[in-house]
C-alpha cells in the first residue's frame, strides 16, 4: 500500500488521502498512516491542510480498549462539488456531484447539433451557471468541470479533435475555451472512459473486476478498466475500438482506414444502409442529414424493437459485429465483465446485449475457466456525465 504514496507531491498525497477517507466511512490518522505507508507526522500535516481547506471534517472519537481515543475523520461530503458534462450531438447531459461523487443535481439540454463552438461554449456557461444556481452551490466551491466527449485528445489533454468530420469543431480546443469562459478548471476525457468511470463510481462494478464499458453514441469506444485503473495507452487515447479492423481491405472508414468496426457496423453505417432502401427511408421518415445520424439511428433502432423485419436485420447485423469485437477484446484482455452503455443503446440495446452475451458465453477462449458477465447499463448518458464529474473531482483535488 505504502508504495502508492512514494514520490508523490503534496497535492497528490492530499488527493490520495481524500481517496482513502472516501473509501472508508470514518478513519483515524493512525489508520491513514498504516494504509498509506506515510509517517504519522506527514499524515497530520496533510490532514491539517485538508481540514482547513474544508475537504475533511472531524467526526468524534473512536471507542478504544485502553490507550488514547483516536479522533476520527470523514469526508466533508458537501464541502466541494464538481460538474460533469457529457457532450453528444443529440444531447448535453450535466451532473452536479458532491465530493463523494453523489449526484445532487442534473440538467439535460439539446445537443451540439450544427452549432459552432463559440455558440455552444456560451450555452454551456449559461447552463452550468443555472445548474449551480438551482442547487444553491457557490461557484467557489466547485473543483472543476469534466467534459465527456468523442474525438481525439491531444497530449496536453486540452484540445479535442475530429469530434465531427468537417466542421470548425475539428481543431477547436474546447478545454481552454470553457475554462476561460467559466472561470473553472476544465478537463476533457473520452466519453467512453467517463462512462466506464461512471459505472465504476456508482458502485455497480467490483474494484477487482477487469472490465470494459463499450460505449455507443455516433461512434463506438471502450473504457478499459484493469485492476481498478483505467488503461489509457501512450497518449491517453486507448479504447478506440470503433477502429478495430474487422475486414482487412473492407469498406472505407471516416478515420482513413478500411474495414473498421464503425465502417461495417456503426450507427452511420446502419443509417446509410437504411437510406439505401427508399421505401424504408420514407416509411421511417429518415432525414439523411449527416448531422443527425443519432436521430436517424434511433428511428431504425425503435422500428427494430417494434418488430420491423428490415430494421431488425440491420440492427442484428451491426450487433453481430459488436459481439465479435467484444469477444476479441475478452480474449485479448481476459475480461470478466462487459457493460454496454451510451445513447445509441437506448432503443435497441437488447439486440447488442444478446449478440455479445452469446458470442462471449459460447466462444470465449476462457469459457471453461470463468464466466464473463455482459450487461446493459441502466445509467444511459448519466454514466458518462457522472464519470466526467469524477474526472473533475480528481483533477481539482490534484491541483490543490
Ligand atoms: Zn476507422
Coordinates of C-alpha atoms and ligand atoms in Angstrom, one line a residue:
X1 CA 0.0 0.0 0.0
X2 CA 2.8 2.4 1.0
X3 CA 4.4 2.3 -2.4
X4 CA 1.3 4.0 -3.8
X5 CA 2.3 7.2 -2.0
X6 CA 6.1 7.1 -2.6
X7 CA 7.4 10.1 -4.5
X8 CA 4.0 11.9 -4.6
X9 CA 3.8 15.6 -4.5
X10 CA 2.0 17.3 -1.6
X11 CA -1.1 17.8 -3.7
X12 CA -1.1 14.2 -4.9
X13 CA -0.7 13.0 -1.4
X14 CA -3.7 15.1 -0.4
X15 CA -5.8 13.6 -3.2
X16 CA -4.6 10.1 -2.1
X17 CA -5.6 10.8 1.5
X18 CA -9.0 12.1 0.4
X19 CA -9.5 8.9 -1.6
X20 CA -8.7 6.8 1.4
X21 CA -11.1 8.7 3.6
X22 CA -13.8 8.5 0.9
X23 CA -13.4 4.7 0.7
X24 CA -13.9 4.2 4.4
X25 CA -16.8 5.8 6.2
X26 CA -14.6 7.2 9.0
X27 CA -11.0 6.7 9.6
X28 CA -8.3 7.8 12.1
X29 CA -4.9 9.4 11.4
X30 CA -3.2 6.3 12.6
X31 CA -5.1 4.1 10.2
X32 CA -4.4 6.5 7.4
X33 CA -0.7 6.2 8.2
X34 CA -0.9 2.4 8.2
X35 CA -2.8 2.4 4.8
X36 CA -0.7 4.9 3.1
X37 CA 2.7 4.0 4.4
X38 CA 3.4 7.6 5.3
X39 CA 4.6 8.7 8.7
X40 CA 2.1 9.9 11.3
X41 CA 3.7 13.4 11.2
X42 CA 3.3 13.6 7.5
X43 CA -0.4 12.4 7.7
X44 CA -1.0 15.1 10.4
X45 CA 0.4 17.8 8.2
X46 CA -1.7 16.7 5.2
X47 CA -4.9 16.2 7.3
X48 CA -4.5 19.7 8.9
X49 CA -4.4 21.2 5.4
X50 CA -7.4 19.2 4.2
X51 CA -9.4 20.2 7.3
X52 CA -8.5 23.9 6.8
X53 CA -9.5 23.5 3.2
X54 CA -12.9 22.1 4.2
X55 CA -12.4 18.8 2.3
X56 CA -12.4 16.7 5.5
X57 CA -14.2 17.0 8.9
X58 CA -13.6 15.6 12.3
X59 CA -16.5 13.4 13.5
X60 CA -15.8 12.4 17.1
X61 CA -13.6 9.8 18.6
X62 CA -13.2 6.0 18.3
X63 CA -14.1 3.7 21.1
X64 CA -10.9 2.2 22.5
X65 CA -10.0 -0.6 24.8
X66 CA -7.2 1.4 26.6
X67 CA -4.8 3.9 25.1
X68 CA -5.7 7.3 23.8
X69 CA -9.0 7.6 21.9
X70 CA -8.4 8.4 18.3
X71 CA -10.1 11.4 16.6
X72 CA -12.0 10.2 13.5
X73 CA -12.0 11.9 10.1
X74 CA -14.7 11.8 7.4
X75 CA -15.2 13.3 4.0
X76 CA -16.9 16.7 4.1
X77 CA -19.3 15.4 1.6
X78 CA -20.8 18.7 0.6
X79 CA -17.6 20.7 1.1
X80 CA -16.9 20.8 -2.6
X81 CA -18.7 19.9 -5.8
X82 CA -17.8 19.1 -9.4
X83 CA -19.7 19.3 -12.6
X84 CA -19.7 16.5 -15.2
X85 CA -20.9 17.3 -18.7
X86 CA -21.5 14.7 -21.4
X87 CA -21.4 16.2 -24.9
X88 CA -23.3 14.5 -27.6
X89 CA -24.6 15.7 -31.0
X90 CA -28.1 15.0 -29.8
X91 CA -28.0 15.9 -26.1
X92 CA -25.9 17.7 -23.4
X93 CA -26.2 16.0 -20.0
X94 CA -24.9 17.7 -16.9
X95 CA -24.4 16.1 -13.5
X96 CA -23.6 18.1 -10.4
X97 CA -21.9 15.9 -7.8
X98 CA -20.6 16.4 -4.3
X99 CA -17.2 15.3 -3.0
X100 CA -18.4 11.7 -2.7
X101 CA -19.4 11.6 -6.3
X102 CA -23.1 11.5 -5.4
X103 CA -25.3 13.3 -7.9
X104 CA -27.0 16.3 -6.3
X105 CA -28.3 17.9 -9.5
X106 CA -28.9 17.2 -13.1
X107 CA -29.7 19.2 -16.3
X108 CA -30.3 18.0 -19.8
X109 CA -30.4 20.2 -22.9
X110 CA -30.3 19.8 -26.6
X111 CA -27.1 18.5 -28.2
X112 CA -24.5 20.5 -30.1
X113 CA -26.2 19.8 -33.5
X114 CA -24.7 22.0 -36.1
X115 CA -23.9 24.9 -33.7
X116 CA -20.4 26.5 -33.8
X117 CA -18.1 26.0 -30.9
X118 CA -18.4 29.6 -29.8
X119 CA -22.2 29.3 -29.6
X120 CA -22.0 26.0 -27.7
X121 CA -19.5 27.3 -25.2
X122 CA -21.7 30.3 -24.4
X123 CA -24.6 27.9 -23.8
X124 CA -22.5 25.6 -21.7
X125 CA -21.6 28.6 -19.4
X126 CA -25.3 29.6 -19.1
X127 CA -26.4 26.1 -18.4
X128 CA -23.7 25.4 -15.8
X129 CA -24.4 28.6 -14.1
X130 CA -28.1 27.8 -14.0
X131 CA -27.4 24.3 -12.6
X132 CA -25.3 25.7 -9.8
X133 CA -27.9 28.4 -9.0
X134 CA -30.7 25.9 -8.9
X135 CA -28.9 23.9 -6.4
X136 CA -27.5 26.8 -4.4
X137 CA -23.9 25.8 -5.0
X138 CA -21.4 28.6 -4.9
X139 CA -19.0 28.5 -7.9
X140 CA -16.1 29.0 -5.5
X141 CA -17.0 25.5 -4.0
X142 CA -16.8 23.8 -7.4
X143 CA -13.5 22.0 -8.1
X144 CA -14.0 22.0 -11.8
X145 CA -15.9 20.7 -14.8
X146 CA -15.2 17.4 -16.5
X147 CA -16.3 17.1 -20.1
X148 CA -17.0 13.7 -21.7
X149 CA -16.6 13.9 -25.4
X150 CA -15.9 11.9 -28.5
X151 CA -12.8 12.6 -30.6
X152 CA -9.0 12.5 -30.2
X153 CA -7.4 14.1 -27.2
X154 CA -4.1 15.8 -27.7
X155 CA -1.2 15.1 -25.4
X156 CA -2.0 18.1 -23.2
X157 CA -5.5 16.7 -22.8
X158 CA -6.7 20.1 -23.7
X159 CA -7.6 20.0 -27.4
X160 CA -10.3 17.9 -28.8
X161 CA -10.1 16.9 -32.4
X162 CA -12.2 15.3 -35.0
X163 CA -15.4 15.4 -33.0
X164 CA -17.1 15.6 -36.3
X165 CA -15.6 15.3 -39.7
X166 CA -15.6 18.6 -41.5
X167 CA -16.6 21.4 -39.2
X168 CA -14.9 24.1 -37.1
X169 CA -15.0 21.7 -34.2
X170 CA -12.2 19.7 -35.6
X171 CA -9.3 21.8 -34.3
X172 CA -11.2 23.5 -31.5
X173 CA -9.6 23.4 -28.1
X174 CA -12.8 23.1 -26.0
X175 CA -11.0 22.7 -22.7
X176 CA -9.2 26.0 -22.6
X177 CA -12.2 27.9 -24.1
X178 CA -14.5 26.5 -21.5
X179 CA -12.0 27.2 -18.7
X180 CA -11.7 30.8 -19.7
X181 CA -15.4 31.4 -20.2
X182 CA -16.5 29.6 -17.0
X183 CA -13.5 30.5 -14.7
X184 CA -13.3 26.9 -13.6
X185 CA -10.7 24.2 -14.4
X186 CA -12.0 22.1 -17.3
X187 CA -10.8 18.6 -18.1
X188 CA -11.7 16.7 -21.2
X189 CA -11.9 13.0 -21.3
X190 CA -13.2 10.4 -23.8
X191 CA -16.9 9.8 -23.4
X192 CA -16.3 6.0 -23.2
X193 CA -13.7 6.4 -20.4
X194 CA -16.1 8.6 -18.5
X195 CA -18.8 6.0 -18.9
X196 CA -16.5 3.3 -17.5
X197 CA -15.7 5.6 -14.6
X198 CA -19.4 6.4 -14.0
X199 CA -20.3 2.7 -14.0
X200 CA -17.4 2.0 -11.6
X201 CA -18.2 5.0 -9.4
X202 CA -21.8 4.4 -8.8
X203 CA -20.6 1.1 -7.3
X204 CA -22.0 -1.4 -9.7
X205 CA -18.6 -2.8 -10.6
X206 CA -16.4 -4.6 -8.1
X207 CA -13.0 -3.0 -7.8
X208 CA -11.4 -6.4 -8.6
X209 CA -13.1 -6.6 -11.9
X210 CA -11.2 -6.4 -15.2
X211 CA -13.9 -4.8 -17.3
X212 CA -14.7 -2.9 -20.5
X213 CA -17.5 -0.4 -20.8
X214 CA -18.5 -0.4 -24.5
X215 CA -20.0 3.0 -25.3
X216 CA -22.2 3.7 -28.3
X217 CA -23.1 7.2 -29.5
X218 CA -22.5 8.3 -33.0
X219 CA -19.4 6.0 -32.9
X220 CA -18.1 3.3 -30.7
X221 CA -15.4 3.3 -28.0
X222 CA -14.5 1.3 -24.9
X223 CA -13.3 2.4 -21.5
X224 CA -10.9 -0.3 -20.3
X225 CA -10.5 -0.7 -16.6
X226 CA -7.9 -3.2 -15.4
X227 CA -7.3 -3.8 -11.7
X228 CA -9.3 -0.8 -10.7
X229 CA -7.4 1.6 -13.0
X230 CA -8.4 3.0 -16.4
X231 CA -6.0 1.8 -19.1
X232 CA -5.0 5.0 -21.0
X233 CA -2.3 4.0 -23.5
X234 CA 0.7 6.1 -24.6
X235 CA -1.3 9.3 -25.3
X236 CA -4.5 8.9 -23.3
X237 CA -6.4 7.6 -26.3
X238 CA -6.7 3.9 -25.6
X239 CA -10.1 2.4 -26.3
X240 CA -10.9 3.4 -29.8
X241 CA -12.4 0.0 -30.6
X242 CA -14.6 1.6 -33.2
X243 CA -11.5 1.5 -35.3
X244 CA -10.5 -2.2 -34.7
X245 CA -10.2 -3.6 -38.2
X246 CA -12.7 -6.5 -38.7
X247 CA -12.4 -6.7 -42.5
X248 CA -8.9 -6.2 -44.0
X249 CA -9.4 -4.1 -47.1
X250 CA -13.1 -3.7 -46.3
X251 CA -15.2 -0.5 -46.7
X252 CA -13.5 2.8 -46.1
X253 CA -13.9 4.3 -42.7
X254 CA -14.1 8.0 -41.9
X255 CA -10.8 7.7 -39.9
X256 CA -8.9 6.9 -43.1
X257 CA -8.5 3.1 -42.5
X258 CA -10.6 0.3 -44.0
X259 CA -12.9 -2.3 -42.6
X260 CA -13.1 -0.7 -39.1
X261 CA -15.9 -1.8 -36.7
X262 CA -17.5 1.6 -37.2
X263 CA -17.3 1.3 -41.0
X264 CA -19.1 -2.1 -41.1
X265 CA -21.4 -1.7 -38.1
X266 CA -21.5 1.8 -36.6
X267 CA -24.7 3.9 -36.4
X268 CA -23.6 5.9 -39.5
X269 CA -23.4 2.6 -41.5
X270 CA -26.7 1.3 -40.2
X271 CA -28.3 4.6 -41.2
X272 CA -26.6 4.6 -44.6
X273 CA -27.9 1.0 -45.3
X274 CA -31.4 2.0 -44.3
X275 CA -31.3 5.1 -46.5
X276 CA -30.3 2.8 -49.5
X277 CA -33.8 1.5 -49.4
X278 CA -36.0 4.4 -50.5
X279 CA -39.1 2.6 -49.3
X280 CA -37.6 2.1 -45.8
X281 CA -36.2 5.6 -45.6
X282 CA -39.7 7.0 -46.4
X283 CA -41.5 4.6 -44.0
X284 CA -39.2 5.7 -41.1
X285 CA -39.1 9.4 -42.1
X286 CA -35.2 9.3 -42.0
X287 CA -33.7 12.7 -42.5
X288 CA -30.5 11.5 -44.2
X289 CA -28.8 14.6 -42.6
X290 CA -25.2 13.7 -41.7
X291 CA -25.5 15.9 -38.6
X292 CA -28.5 13.9 -37.4
X293 CA -27.0 10.3 -37.6
X294 CA -28.0 9.6 -34.0
X295 CA -31.6 10.7 -34.5
X296 CA -31.9 8.6 -37.7
X297 CA -30.2 5.6 -36.0
X298 CA -32.8 5.9 -33.2
X299 CA -35.6 5.7 -35.7
X300 CA -34.1 2.5 -37.2
X301 CA -33.5 1.0 -33.7
X302 CA -37.0 1.8 -32.5
X303 CA -38.5 0.3 -35.6
X304 CA -36.4 -2.9 -35.0
X305 CA -37.5 -3.1 -31.4
X306 CA -41.1 -2.8 -32.6
X307 CA -40.6 -5.8 -34.9
X308 CA -39.9 -4.2 -38.3
X309 CA -38.1 -7.1 -40.1
X310 CA -35.9 -4.9 -42.3
X311 CA -34.7 -2.8 -39.4
X312 CA -34.2 -5.9 -37.2
X313 CA -31.9 -7.3 -39.8
X314 CA -29.8 -4.1 -40.0
X315 CA -29.5 -3.9 -36.2
X316 CA -28.8 -7.6 -35.8
X317 CA -26.0 -7.4 -38.4
X318 CA -24.5 -4.4 -36.5
X319 CA -24.9 -6.2 -33.2
X320 CA -23.1 -9.3 -34.6
X321 CA -20.0 -7.3 -35.4
X322 CA -20.1 -5.6 -32.0
X323 CA -20.4 -9.1 -30.4
X324 CA -17.4 -10.3 -32.4
X325 CA -15.3 -7.3 -31.4
X326 CA -16.1 -7.7 -27.7
X327 CA -15.3 -11.4 -28.0
X328 CA -11.9 -10.5 -29.4
X329 CA -11.4 -7.9 -26.6
X330 CA -12.4 -10.5 -24.0
X331 CA -9.9 -13.0 -25.4
X332 CA -7.1 -10.4 -25.6
X333 CA -7.6 -8.9 -22.1
X334 CA -9.1 -11.8 -20.2
X335 CA -12.1 -9.7 -19.2
X336 CA -14.7 -10.8 -16.6
X337 CA -17.3 -8.2 -17.3
X338 CA -18.6 -6.1 -20.2
X339 CA -21.0 -3.2 -19.7
X340 CA -22.9 -1.8 -22.8
X341 CA -23.6 1.9 -22.3
X342 CA -24.4 5.0 -24.2
X343 CA -27.3 6.8 -26.0
X344 CA -27.2 4.6 -29.1
X345 CA -28.3 1.6 -26.9
X346 CA -31.4 3.4 -25.6
X347 CA -33.7 1.8 -28.1
X348 CA -32.1 -1.4 -29.4
X349 CA -29.7 -2.3 -26.6
X350 CA -31.2 -5.7 -26.2
X351 CA -30.0 -6.8 -29.6
X352 CA -26.4 -5.9 -28.8
X353 CA -26.8 -7.4 -25.3
X354 CA -28.0 -10.8 -26.8
X355 CA -25.3 -10.8 -29.6
X356 CA -22.5 -10.1 -27.1
X357 CA -23.8 -12.5 -24.5
X358 CA -24.0 -15.4 -26.9
X359 CA -20.6 -14.6 -28.6
X360 CA -18.8 -14.5 -25.2
X361 CA -20.6 -17.4 -23.5
X362 CA -20.3 -19.7 -26.5
X363 CA -17.0 -18.7 -27.9
X364 CA -14.7 -17.0 -25.4
X365 CA -11.4 -18.8 -25.2
X366 CA -11.7 -18.9 -21.4
X367 CA -15.3 -20.0 -21.2
X368 CA -14.4 -23.2 -19.3
X369 CA -12.3 -21.3 -16.9
X370 CA -14.6 -18.4 -15.9
X371 CA -17.8 -16.8 -17.0
X372 CA -18.0 -13.3 -18.4
X373 CA -20.8 -11.1 -17.3
X374 CA -22.4 -8.9 -20.0
X375 CA -24.9 -6.3 -19.0
X376 CA -26.7 -3.3 -20.4
X377 CA -26.2 -0.1 -18.4
X378 CA -29.2 1.4 -16.7
X379 CA -27.5 4.8 -16.4
X380 CA -27.5 5.7 -20.1
X381 CA -25.9 9.1 -20.6
X382 CA -25.8 9.7 -16.9
X383 CA -22.8 7.3 -16.7
X384 CA -20.6 9.5 -18.9
X385 CA -21.7 12.7 -17.1
X386 CA -21.1 11.2 -13.6
X387 CA -17.8 9.8 -14.8
X388 CA -16.8 13.3 -16.2
X389 CA -17.6 14.8 -12.7
X390 CA -15.3 12.2 -11.1
X391 CA -12.5 13.3 -13.5
X392 CA -13.1 16.9 -12.5
X393 CA -13.0 15.9 -8.8
X394 CA -9.8 14.1 -9.3
X395 CA -8.2 16.8 -11.3
X396 CA -9.4 19.5 -8.9
X397 CA -8.0 17.7 -5.8
X398 CA -4.7 17.0 -7.5
X399 CA -4.3 20.7 -8.4
X400 CA -4.8 22.0 -4.9
Ligands
LIG1 ZN1 -11.9 3.7 -38.6

